[in-house]
Amino acid sequence: MKITGTGSASPSLTVSNEMLATFLDTSDEWIQTRTGIKTRQIISTEQLKDLAAEASIIAIDEAGIKAPDLDYIICSNTVNEYVTPALSCILQGMLGANCPCIDLNGACSGFIYALDMADALFKRGNMEHILVVCAEEPTRMVDWTRRDTSVLFGDGAGAVILSKGEGFKSFKLSTISNTEALYQIRKLQDSPFVKKEEEDGALVMKGQDVFKLAVNCSLSDIKEVLRLAGIKADDVDHYLLHQANMRIIDTVMRYMGQTKRNFPHNVERYGNTSSASIPMLLDELNKKRKLKTGQKMVFSAFGAGFTTGACMLEWTI
Ligand code: COA
């Protein structure tokens, strides 16, 4: 498969570090030094499905197809206002598509897992075009009285159209079961029959554990996709890493012996938008004409689970 269109959409409300410091014991200086984040976009008047639709329509237009041409919609989403139906099913109606739809919850690695699923569907042989859309609102998950998590996230959507072709060269996915480092629990609804002592909590994170897992797993995933594709670290024109934290991106970059030249980032403007972060950055680079046909790219992400994944591709637009 190859990428034939990209799209992205962000909510309208910009929240700066200074705005957070008006109600949290934090500062612009702390947030910038530890994470690189300056501002993030947060859902207020919008709904996540609107952002997902906007990103998808931009990608569909660029691919030169119509929504009914889609053979599958895979939506990477952790939470939205609906528990069911899946966001992809809601989106299908908004777009006017009529293909099968499924959501996957791979947390911040969801984009890579969705691409891997799409790759398998293409290999099955009866697909022409697949929409992968990552739509996330982690700001629905955090406790806004807690400075350790709420300053890190933003909302957004990023989409790609995948069409039959030769673009993707290698994938590496891994999962290490871990319910300690990053999790959120949903409480059981009490009934006349069952009462359980369960917490109904916000997102909990052990920041330093996540940091170490993120760096180690990203490095091994990236090295493996390079090995499988038969290329060297220096051959890659653009490394698009999950935009969670500038210090994680910089650490991986240094260990790979690379420079800022081929590690683009926008975490400073969007914060961590979970699985939407890589397709949002990809669309930004594409729309700014920073990507040239044939250039080599690596995507790499990590997230709750603990899920990680990377892939290597050649740019095909
Ligand atoms: N503002 C000011 N102080 C803060 C703060 C904030 N927003 N958040 C935490 N602190 C405080 C802590 O309470 C702690 O104070 P203490 O020493 O008095 O207890 C101190 O800062 C250091 O906390 P620590 O957790 O050790 O900081 P850190 O250097 O590890 O940085 C992260 C915290 C979260 C930025 C860092 O661990 C990280 O980036 N982890 C990865 C997170 C991530 O990417 N998550 C998404 C995965 S998809």
mmCIF file of C-alpha atoms and ligand atoms in Angstrom:
data_model
loop_
_atom_site.group_PDB
_atom_site.id
_atom_site.type_symbol
_atom_site.label_atom_id
_atom_site.label_comp_id
_atom_site.label_asym_id
_atom_site.label_seq_id
_atom_site.Cartn_x
_atom_site.Cartn_y
_atom_site.Cartn_z
ATOM 1 C CA MET A 1 0.000 0.000 0.000
ATOM 2 C CA LYS A 2 1.006 3.628 -0.336
ATOM 3 C CA ILE A 3 -0.192 6.964 1.073
ATOM 4 C CA THR A 4 -2.181 9.011 -1.443
ATOM 5 C CA GLY A 5 -3.705 11.688 0.809
ATOM 6 C CA THR A 6 -3.299 13.250 4.240
ATOM 7 C CA GLY A 7 -5.483 15.496 6.385
ATOM 8 C CA SER A 8 -5.672 16.944 9.876
ATOM 9 C CA ALA A 9 -7.908 19.056 12.071
ATOM 10 C CA SER A 10 -7.512 20.766 15.433
ATOM 11 C CA PRO A 11 -9.970 22.287 17.872
ATOM 12 C CA SER A 12 -10.178 26.089 17.993
ATOM 13 C CA LEU A 13 -9.246 26.745 21.644
ATOM 14 C CA THR A 14 -5.529 27.398 22.219
ATOM 15 C CA VAL A 15 -4.383 26.854 25.812
ATOM 16 C CA SER A 16 -0.971 28.221 26.753
ATOM 17 C CA ASN A 17 1.235 27.129 29.661
ATOM 18 C CA GLU A 18 0.525 30.480 31.287
ATOM 19 C CA MET A 19 -3.219 29.752 31.173
ATOM 20 C CA LEU A 20 -2.598 26.433 32.976
ATOM 21 C CA ALA A 21 -0.492 28.197 35.603
ATOM 22 C CA THR A 22 -3.528 30.289 36.589
ATOM 23 C CA PHE A 23 -5.174 27.237 38.218
ATOM 24 C CA LEU A 24 -2.329 24.686 38.624
ATOM 25 C CA ASP A 25 0.877 24.877 40.662
ATOM 26 C CA THR A 26 3.041 24.882 37.529
ATOM 27 C CA SER A 27 4.889 27.297 35.269
ATOM 28 C CA ASP A 28 5.674 27.893 31.616
ATOM 29 C CA GLU A 29 9.335 27.317 32.460
ATOM 30 C CA TRP A 30 8.699 23.863 34.079
ATOM 31 C CA ILE A 31 6.479 22.635 31.261
ATOM 32 C CA GLN A 32 8.785 23.845 28.492
ATOM 33 C CA THR A 33 11.962 22.449 30.042
ATOM 34 C CA ARG A 34 10.473 19.023 30.835
ATOM 35 C CA THR A 35 8.303 18.548 27.729
ATOM 36 C CA GLY A 36 8.962 21.216 25.082
ATOM 37 C CA ILE A 37 5.230 22.032 25.015
ATOM 38 C CA LYS A 38 4.221 25.707 24.734
ATOM 39 C CA THR A 39 0.553 25.508 23.719
ATOM 40 C CA ARG A 40 -2.063 22.858 22.962
ATOM 41 C CA GLN A 41 -5.461 22.886 21.203
ATOM 42 C CA ILE A 42 -8.371 21.650 23.330
ATOM 43 C CA ILE A 43 -11.916 20.588 22.425
ATOM 44 C CA SER A 44 -14.478 23.102 23.691
ATOM 45 C CA THR A 45 -17.328 23.857 21.280
ATOM 46 C CA GLU A 46 -16.398 21.073 18.809
ATOM 47 C CA GLN A 47 -17.007 17.346 19.003
ATOM 48 C CA LEU A 48 -14.303 14.826 18.181
ATOM 49 C CA LYS A 49 -16.353 13.370 15.311
ATOM 50 C CA ASP A 50 -16.277 16.801 13.593
ATOM 51 C CA LEU A 51 -12.471 16.879 13.740
ATOM 52 C CA ALA A 52 -12.299 13.284 12.493
ATOM 53 C CA ALA A 53 -14.593 14.136 9.566
ATOM 54 C CA GLU A 54 -12.690 17.323 8.698
ATOM 55 C CA ALA A 55 -9.312 15.512 8.643
ATOM 56 C CA SER A 56 -10.778 12.627 6.617
ATOM 57 C CA ILE A 57 -12.378 14.883 3.977
ATOM 58 C CA ILE A 58 -9.064 16.706 3.408
ATOM 59 C CA ALA A 59 -7.267 13.364 2.945
ATOM 60 C CA ILE A 60 -10.004 11.968 0.664
ATOM 61 C CA ASP A 61 -9.862 15.107 -1.531
ATOM 62 C CA GLU A 62 -6.084 14.946 -1.841
ATOM 63 C CA ALA A 63 -6.272 11.276 -2.861
ATOM 64 C CA GLY A 64 -8.669 12.274 -5.653
ATOM 65 C CA ILE A 65 -11.351 9.822 -4.586
ATOM 66 C CA LYS A 66 -14.884 10.084 -3.137
ATOM 67 C CA ALA A 67 -16.088 8.644 0.185
ATOM 68 C CA PRO A 68 -18.046 5.812 -1.526
ATOM 69 C CA ASP A 69 -14.706 4.645 -3.037
ATOM 70 C CA LEU A 70 -13.468 3.674 0.448
ATOM 71 C CA ASP A 71 -13.257 -0.070 1.084
ATOM 72 C CA TYR A 72 -12.625 0.189 4.846
ATOM 73 C CA ILE A 73 -12.419 2.801 7.606
ATOM 74 C CA ILE A 74 -10.103 2.135 10.540
ATOM 75 C CA CYS A 75 -10.339 4.709 13.313
ATOM 76 C CA SER A 76 -7.741 4.858 16.043
ATOM 77 C CA ASN A 77 -9.438 6.249 19.137
ATOM 78 C CA THR A 78 -8.992 5.836 22.882
ATOM 79 C CA VAL A 79 -12.045 7.756 24.156
ATOM 80 C CA ASN A 80 -14.761 10.000 22.804
ATOM 81 C CA GLU A 81 -18.235 10.886 24.043
ATOM 82 C CA TYR A 82 -19.681 7.563 22.840
ATOM 83 C CA VAL A 83 -18.751 4.203 24.356
ATOM 84 C CA THR A 84 -20.674 2.653 21.474
ATOM 85 C CA PRO A 85 -21.140 2.875 18.504
ATOM 86 C CA ALA A 86 -17.573 3.083 17.320
ATOM 87 C CA LEU A 87 -16.402 6.495 16.121
ATOM 88 C CA SER A 88 -15.647 4.982 12.690
ATOM 89 C CA CYS A 89 -19.336 4.026 12.332
ATOM 90 C CA ILE A 90 -20.440 7.571 13.191
ATOM 91 C CA LEU A 91 -17.856 8.913 10.753
ATOM 92 C CA GLN A 92 -19.024 6.639 7.932
ATOM 93 C CA GLY A 93 -22.442 8.333 7.992
ATOM 94 C CA MET A 94 -20.926 11.832 8.146
ATOM 95 C CA LEU A 95 -18.677 11.115 5.144
ATOM 96 C CA GLY A 96 -21.262 9.255 3.052
ATOM 97 C CA ALA A 97 -19.136 6.109 2.833
ATOM 98 C CA ASN A 98 -20.635 2.614 2.826
ATOM 99 C CA CYS A 99 -17.722 0.314 3.707
ATOM 100 C CA PRO A 100 -17.040 -1.755 6.857
ATOM 101 C CA CYS A 101 -15.757 0.279 9.811
ATOM 102 C CA ILE A 102 -13.832 -0.559 12.964
ATOM 103 C CA ASP A 103 -12.218 1.328 15.835
ATOM 104 C CA LEU A 104 -9.025 0.213 17.467
ATOM 105 C CA ASN A 105 -7.644 1.258 20.820
ATOM 106 C CA GLY A 106 -3.871 1.074 20.607
ATOM 107 C CA ALA A 107 -3.519 4.245 22.693
ATOM 108 C CA CYS A 108 -0.781 6.526 21.350
ATOM 109 C CA SER A 109 0.581 3.762 19.067
ATOM 110 C CA GLY A 110 -2.799 3.384 17.355
ATOM 111 C CA PHE A 111 -1.673 4.935 14.053
ATOM 112 C CA ILE A 112 1.047 2.310 13.518
ATOM 113 C CA TYR A 113 -1.309 -0.531 14.529
ATOM 114 C CA ALA A 114 -3.980 0.794 12.131
ATOM 115 C CA LEU A 115 -1.437 1.005 9.298
ATOM 116 C CA ASP A 116 -0.337 -2.564 10.016
ATOM 117 C CA MET A 117 -3.979 -3.749 9.883
ATOM 118 C CA ALA A 118 -4.532 -1.870 6.618
ATOM 119 C CA ASP A 119 -1.388 -3.475 5.184
ATOM 120 C CA ALA A 120 -2.802 -6.925 6.013
ATOM 121 C CA LEU A 121 -6.140 -6.011 4.386
ATOM 122 C CA PHE A 122 -4.360 -4.923 1.194
ATOM 123 C CA LYS A 123 -2.391 -8.173 1.186
ATOM 124 C CA ARG A 124 -5.742 -10.040 1.330
ATOM 125 C CA GLY A 125 -6.250 -8.617 -2.127
ATOM 126 C CA ASN A 126 -9.677 -6.988 -2.443
ATOM 127 C CA MET A 127 -8.975 -3.406 -1.298
ATOM 128 C CA GLU A 128 -8.390 -0.259 -3.374
ATOM 129 C CA HIS A 129 -8.597 2.517 -0.755
ATOM 130 C CA ILE A 130 -8.596 2.495 3.056
ATOM 131 C CA LEU A 131 -9.097 5.487 5.349
ATOM 132 C CA VAL A 132 -7.039 5.417 8.537
ATOM 133 C CA VAL A 133 -8.104 8.245 10.814
ATOM 134 C CA CYS A 134 -6.734 8.876 14.293
ATOM 135 C CA ALA A 135 -9.042 11.033 16.404
ATOM 136 C CA GLU A 136 -8.230 11.626 20.025
ATOM 137 C CA GLU A 137 -9.307 13.773 22.945
ATOM 138 C CA PRO A 138 -7.032 12.853 25.839
ATOM 139 C CA THR A 139 -8.167 16.032 27.588
ATOM 140 C CA ARG A 140 -11.371 14.067 28.332
ATOM 141 C CA MET A 141 -9.236 11.580 30.335
ATOM 142 C CA VAL A 142 -7.097 13.796 32.548
ATOM 143 C CA ASP A 143 -7.881 15.223 35.969
ATOM 144 C CA TRP A 144 -7.613 18.980 35.474
ATOM 145 C CA THR A 145 -6.577 19.466 39.106
ATOM 146 C CA ARG A 146 -3.446 17.311 38.572
ATOM 147 C CA ARG A 147 -0.400 19.054 37.162
ATOM 148 C CA ASP A 148 1.516 15.835 36.416
ATOM 149 C CA THR A 149 -0.782 14.774 33.537
ATOM 150 C CA SER A 150 -3.080 17.613 32.459
ATOM 151 C CA VAL A 151 -0.267 19.830 31.122
ATOM 152 C CA LEU A 152 0.892 17.146 28.675
ATOM 153 C CA PHE A 153 -2.061 16.621 26.340
ATOM 154 C CA GLY A 154 -4.051 18.215 23.520
ATOM 155 C CA ASP A 155 -6.811 17.065 21.155
ATOM 156 C CA GLY A 156 -6.851 16.576 17.396
ATOM 157 C CA ALA A 157 -7.330 14.337 14.383
ATOM 158 C CA GLY A 158 -5.044 13.160 11.601
ATOM 159 C CA ALA A 159 -5.957 11.006 8.601
ATOM 160 C CA VAL A 160 -4.345 9.210 5.670
ATOM 161 C CA ILE A 161 -5.773 7.537 2.600
ATOM 162 C CA LEU A 162 -3.963 4.311 1.763
ATOM 163 C CA SER A 163 -4.264 2.997 -1.777
ATOM 164 C CA LYS A 164 -2.964 -0.070 -3.563
ATOM 165 C CA GLY A 165 0.721 0.462 -4.349
ATOM 166 C CA GLU A 166 4.312 0.173 -3.176
ATOM 167 C CA GLY A 167 5.144 2.552 -0.333
ATOM 168 C CA PHE A 168 5.457 0.695 2.954
ATOM 169 C CA LYS A 169 8.559 -1.469 3.320
ATOM 170 C CA SER A 170 8.615 -2.790 6.905
ATOM 171 C CA PHE A 171 6.716 -2.889 10.195
ATOM 172 C CA LYS A 172 7.620 -3.827 13.771
ATOM 173 C CA LEU A 173 4.991 -3.880 16.513
ATOM 174 C CA SER A 174 5.436 -4.899 20.136
ATOM 175 C CA THR A 175 3.268 -5.044 23.223
ATOM 176 C CA ILE A 176 4.439 -5.418 26.807
ATOM 177 C CA SER A 177 1.492 -5.876 29.160
ATOM 178 C CA ASN A 178 1.737 -3.162 31.834
ATOM 179 C CA THR A 179 -1.183 -1.759 33.824
ATOM 180 C CA GLU A 180 0.998 0.252 36.190
ATOM 181 C CA ALA A 181 2.773 2.866 34.099
ATOM 182 C CA LEU A 182 -0.175 4.424 32.255
ATOM 183 C CA TYR A 183 -3.849 3.621 32.794
ATOM 184 C CA GLN A 184 -7.370 4.841 33.432
ATOM 185 C CA ILE A 185 -10.102 2.816 35.160
ATOM 186 C CA ARG A 186 -13.829 3.068 34.347
ATOM 187 C CA LYS A 187 -16.103 2.267 37.261
ATOM 188 C CA LEU A 188 -18.791 -0.408 36.992
ATOM 189 C CA GLN A 189 -22.346 1.019 37.146
ATOM 190 C CA ASP A 190 -23.807 -0.163 40.482
ATOM 191 C CA SER A 191 -26.833 -2.421 40.097
ATOM 192 C CA PRO A 192 -29.190 -4.076 42.646
ATOM 193 C CA PHE A 193 -27.063 -7.236 42.185
ATOM 194 C CA VAL A 194 -23.478 -6.047 42.023
ATOM 195 C CA LYS A 195 -21.601 -3.412 43.990
ATOM 196 C CA LYS A 196 -17.876 -3.261 43.521
ATOM 197 C CA GLU A 197 -15.240 -1.138 45.161
ATOM 198 C CA GLU A 198 -13.775 0.287 41.971
ATOM 199 C CA GLU A 199 -12.207 3.661 41.480
ATOM 200 C CA ASP A 200 -13.560 5.930 38.770
ATOM 201 C CA GLY A 201 -10.382 7.749 38.087
ATOM 202 C CA ALA A 202 -8.640 9.969 35.650
ATOM 203 C CA LEU A 203 -5.516 9.042 33.720
ATOM 204 C CA VAL A 204 -2.678 7.854 35.972
ATOM 205 C CA MET A 205 0.914 7.940 34.767
ATOM 206 C CA LYS A 206 4.320 7.053 36.173
ATOM 207 C CA GLY A 207 6.176 9.587 34.085
ATOM 208 C CA GLN A 208 9.717 8.311 34.488
ATOM 209 C CA ASP A 209 8.736 4.667 33.803
ATOM 210 C CA VAL A 210 6.946 5.756 30.625
ATOM 211 C CA PHE A 211 9.959 7.835 29.594
ATOM 212 C CA LYS A 212 12.349 4.866 29.864
ATOM 213 C CA LEU A 213 9.984 2.409 28.141
ATOM 214 C CA ALA A 214 9.358 4.941 25.368
ATOM 215 C CA VAL A 215 13.036 5.513 24.605
ATOM 216 C CA ASN A 216 14.076 1.834 24.795
ATOM 217 C CA CYS A 217 11.143 0.481 22.752
ATOM 218 C CA SER A 218 11.292 3.241 20.120
ATOM 219 C CA LEU A 219 14.992 2.633 19.574
ATOM 220 C CA SER A 220 14.602 -1.127 19.172
ATOM 221 C CA ASP A 221 11.513 -0.791 16.901
ATOM 222 C CA ILE A 222 13.245 1.768 14.674
ATOM 223 C CA LYS A 223 16.428 -0.298 14.377
ATOM 224 C CA GLU A 224 14.359 -3.348 13.443
ATOM 225 C CA VAL A 225 12.346 -1.588 10.681
ATOM 226 C CA LEU A 226 15.604 -0.231 9.245
ATOM 227 C CA ARG A 227 17.130 -3.710 9.318
ATOM 228 C CA LEU A 228 14.056 -5.287 7.698
ATOM 229 C CA ALA A 229 14.043 -2.607 4.987
ATOM 230 C CA GLY A 230 17.792 -3.041 4.423
ATOM 231 C CA ILE A 231 18.684 0.624 5.001
ATOM 232 C CA LYS A 232 20.817 2.616 7.463
ATOM 233 C CA ALA A 233 19.798 5.289 9.950
ATOM 234 C CA ASP A 234 21.459 7.985 7.809
ATOM 235 C CA ASP A 235 19.395 6.967 4.739
ATOM 236 C CA VAL A 236 16.163 8.173 6.381
ATOM 237 C CA ASP A 237 14.993 11.640 5.306
ATOM 238 C CA HIS A 238 12.261 12.084 7.947
ATOM 239 C CA TYR A 239 11.780 10.385 11.325
ATOM 240 C CA LEU A 240 8.253 11.098 12.540
ATOM 241 C CA LEU A 241 8.080 10.118 16.197
ATOM 242 C CA HIS A 242 5.035 10.195 18.457
ATOM 243 C CA GLN A 243 4.826 13.813 19.598
ATOM 244 C CA ALA A 244 4.583 13.198 23.347
ATOM 245 C CA ASN A 245 7.573 15.003 24.689
ATOM 246 C CA MET A 246 10.515 16.844 23.111
ATOM 247 C CA ARG A 247 12.989 15.253 25.538
ATOM 248 C CA ILE A 248 11.975 11.744 24.414
ATOM 249 C CA ILE A 249 12.285 12.763 20.742
ATOM 250 C CA ASP A 250 15.712 14.345 21.377
ATOM 251 C CA THR A 251 16.970 11.290 23.285
ATOM 252 C CA VAL A 252 15.957 8.862 20.512
ATOM 253 C CA MET A 253 17.474 11.236 17.942
ATOM 254 C CA ARG A 254 20.822 11.332 19.779
ATOM 255 C CA TYR A 255 20.964 7.533 20.242
ATOM 256 C CA MET A 256 20.248 7.131 16.506
ATOM 257 C CA GLY A 257 23.178 9.468 15.785
ATOM 258 C CA GLN A 258 20.878 11.909 13.995
ATOM 259 C CA THR A 259 20.231 15.655 14.174
ATOM 260 C CA LYS A 260 17.169 17.900 14.270
ATOM 261 C CA ARG A 261 17.403 18.090 10.454
ATOM 262 C CA ASN A 262 15.460 14.826 9.995
ATOM 263 C CA PHE A 263 13.437 14.801 13.245
ATOM 264 C CA PRO A 264 10.571 17.254 12.565
ATOM 265 C CA HIS A 265 8.265 18.104 15.488
ATOM 266 C CA ASN A 266 5.196 20.111 16.418
ATOM 267 C CA VAL A 267 4.699 18.952 20.025
ATOM 268 C CA GLU A 268 5.436 22.530 21.086
ATOM 269 C CA ARG A 269 2.137 23.665 19.477
ATOM 270 C CA TYR A 270 -0.166 20.657 20.034
ATOM 271 C CA GLY A 271 1.072 18.760 23.112
ATOM 272 C CA ASN A 272 0.524 15.007 23.093
ATOM 273 C CA THR A 273 -2.497 14.271 20.854
ATOM 274 C CA SER A 274 -2.099 10.512 21.347
ATOM 275 C CA SER A 275 -2.341 8.459 18.130
ATOM 276 C CA ALA A 276 -3.288 11.573 16.118
ATOM 277 C CA SER A 277 0.148 13.114 16.639
ATOM 278 C CA ILE A 278 2.060 11.419 13.791
ATOM 279 C CA PRO A 279 -0.644 11.820 11.085
ATOM 280 C CA MET A 280 -1.132 15.467 12.162
ATOM 281 C CA LEU A 281 2.602 16.134 11.811
ATOM 282 C CA LEU A 282 2.663 14.202 8.525
ATOM 283 C CA ASP A 283 -0.143 16.345 7.119
ATOM 284 C CA GLU A 284 1.610 19.530 8.247
ATOM 285 C CA LEU A 285 4.820 18.522 6.441
ATOM 286 C CA ASN A 286 2.892 17.396 3.360
ATOM 287 C CA LYS A 287 0.874 20.612 3.111
ATOM 288 C CA LYS A 288 4.065 22.687 3.579
ATOM 289 C CA ARG A 289 5.615 20.701 0.656
ATOM 290 C CA LYS A 290 8.450 19.431 2.871
ATOM 291 C CA LEU A 291 8.135 15.827 1.594
ATOM 292 C CA LYS A 292 9.496 14.733 -1.801
ATOM 293 C CA THR A 293 8.427 11.645 -3.736
ATOM 294 C CA GLY A 294 10.760 8.727 -3.012
ATOM 295 C CA GLN A 295 12.045 10.104 0.295
ATOM 296 C CA LYS A 296 12.488 7.537 3.042
ATOM 297 C CA MET A 297 10.475 7.933 6.234
ATOM 298 C CA VAL A 298 10.138 6.181 9.586
ATOM 299 C CA PHE A 299 7.087 6.480 11.858
ATOM 300 C CA SER A 300 7.534 5.381 15.483
ATOM 301 C CA ALA A 301 5.118 5.528 18.413
ATOM 302 C CA PHE A 302 4.614 4.270 21.984
ATOM 303 C CA GLY A 303 1.657 4.346 24.325
ATOM 304 C CA ALA A 304 -0.380 2.763 27.087
ATOM 305 C CA GLY A 305 -0.543 -0.976 26.958
ATOM 306 C CA PHE A 306 2.425 -0.758 26.758
ATOM 307 C CA THR A 307 2.154 -0.732 22.955
ATOM 308 C CA THR A 308 4.892 0.372 20.593
ATOM 309 C CA GLY A 309 5.421 0.210 16.876
ATOM 310 C CA ALA A 310 7.356 1.568 13.928
ATOM 311 C CA CYS A 311 7.255 1.330 10.165
ATOM 312 C CA MET A 312 9.449 2.370 7.258
ATOM 313 C CA LEU A 313 8.025 3.729 4.002
ATOM 314 C CA GLU A 314 8.826 5.726 0.916
ATOM 315 C CA TRP A 315 6.837 8.891 0.305
ATOM 316 C CA THR A 316 4.527 8.468 -2.655
ATOM 317 C CA ILE A 317 2.622 11.745 -3.171
HETATM 318 N N1 COA B 1 4.593 21.617 37.025
HETATM 319 C C1 COA B 1 5.475 21.721 38.033
HETATM 320 N N2 COA B 1 5.937 20.661 38.704
HETATM 321 C C2 COA B 1 5.500 19.443 38.339
HETATM 322 C C3 COA B 1 4.582 19.262 37.303
HETATM 323 C C4 COA B 1 4.119 20.415 36.647
HETATM 324 N N3 COA B 1 3.239 20.362 35.602
HETATM 325 N N4 COA B 1 4.329 17.951 37.178
HETATM 326 C C5 COA B 1 5.068 17.306 38.098
HETATM 327 N N5 COA B 1 5.761 18.224 38.816
HETATM 328 C C6 COA B 1 6.687 17.992 39.920
HETATM 329 C C7 COA B 1 6.480 16.676 40.617
HETATM 330 O O1 COA B 1 5.432 16.798 41.563
HETATM 331 C C8 COA B 1 7.819 16.446 41.267
HETATM 332 O O2 COA B 1 7.863 17.222 42.426
HETATM 333 P P1 COA B 1 8.592 16.648 43.754
HETATM 334 O O3 COA B 1 10.015 16.390 43.357
HETATM 335 O O4 COA B 1 8.397 17.746 44.719
HETATM 336 O O5 COA B 1 7.852 15.385 44.075
HETATM 337 C C9 COA B 1 8.802 17.078 40.263
HETATM 338 O O6 COA B 1 8.018 17.923 39.410
HETATM 339 C C10 COA B 1 9.546 16.077 39.413
HETATM 340 O O7 COA B 1 8.621 15.152 38.945
HETATM 341 P P2 COA B 1 9.069 14.002 37.988
HETATM 342 O O8 COA B 1 7.897 13.137 37.658
HETATM 343 O O9 COA B 1 10.291 13.354 38.525
HETATM 344 O O10 COA B 1 9.492 14.842 36.692
HETATM 345 P P3 COA B 1 10.192 14.348 35.394
HETATM 346 O O11 COA B 1 11.464 15.040 35.193
HETATM 347 O O12 COA B 1 10.189 12.865 35.252
HETATM 348 O O13 COA B 1 9.196 14.913 34.283
HETATM 349 C C11 COA B 1 7.449 14.134 32.855
HETATM 350 C C12 COA B 1 7.847 14.503 34.286
HETATM 351 C C13 COA B 1 6.004 13.626 32.906
HETATM 352 C C14 COA B 1 7.505 15.363 31.978
HETATM 353 C C15 COA B 1 8.417 13.025 32.313
HETATM 354 O O14 COA B 1 8.542 11.985 33.238
HETATM 355 C C16 COA B 1 7.957 12.463 31.006
HETATM 356 O O15 COA B 1 8.035 13.123 30.000
HETATM 357 N N6 COA B 1 7.496 11.210 30.981
HETATM 358 C C17 COA B 1 6.915 10.625 29.773
HETATM 359 C C18 COA B 1 5.461 11.027 29.717
HETATM 360 C C19 COA B 1 4.795 10.673 28.425
HETATM 361 O O16 COA B 1 5.352 10.814 27.362
HETATM 362 N N7 COA B 1 3.538 10.241 28.535
HETATM 363 C C20 COA B 1 2.725 9.942 27.410
HETATM 364 C C21 COA B 1 2.915 8.549 26.950
HETATM 365 S S1 COA B 1 2.007 8.234 25.502
#
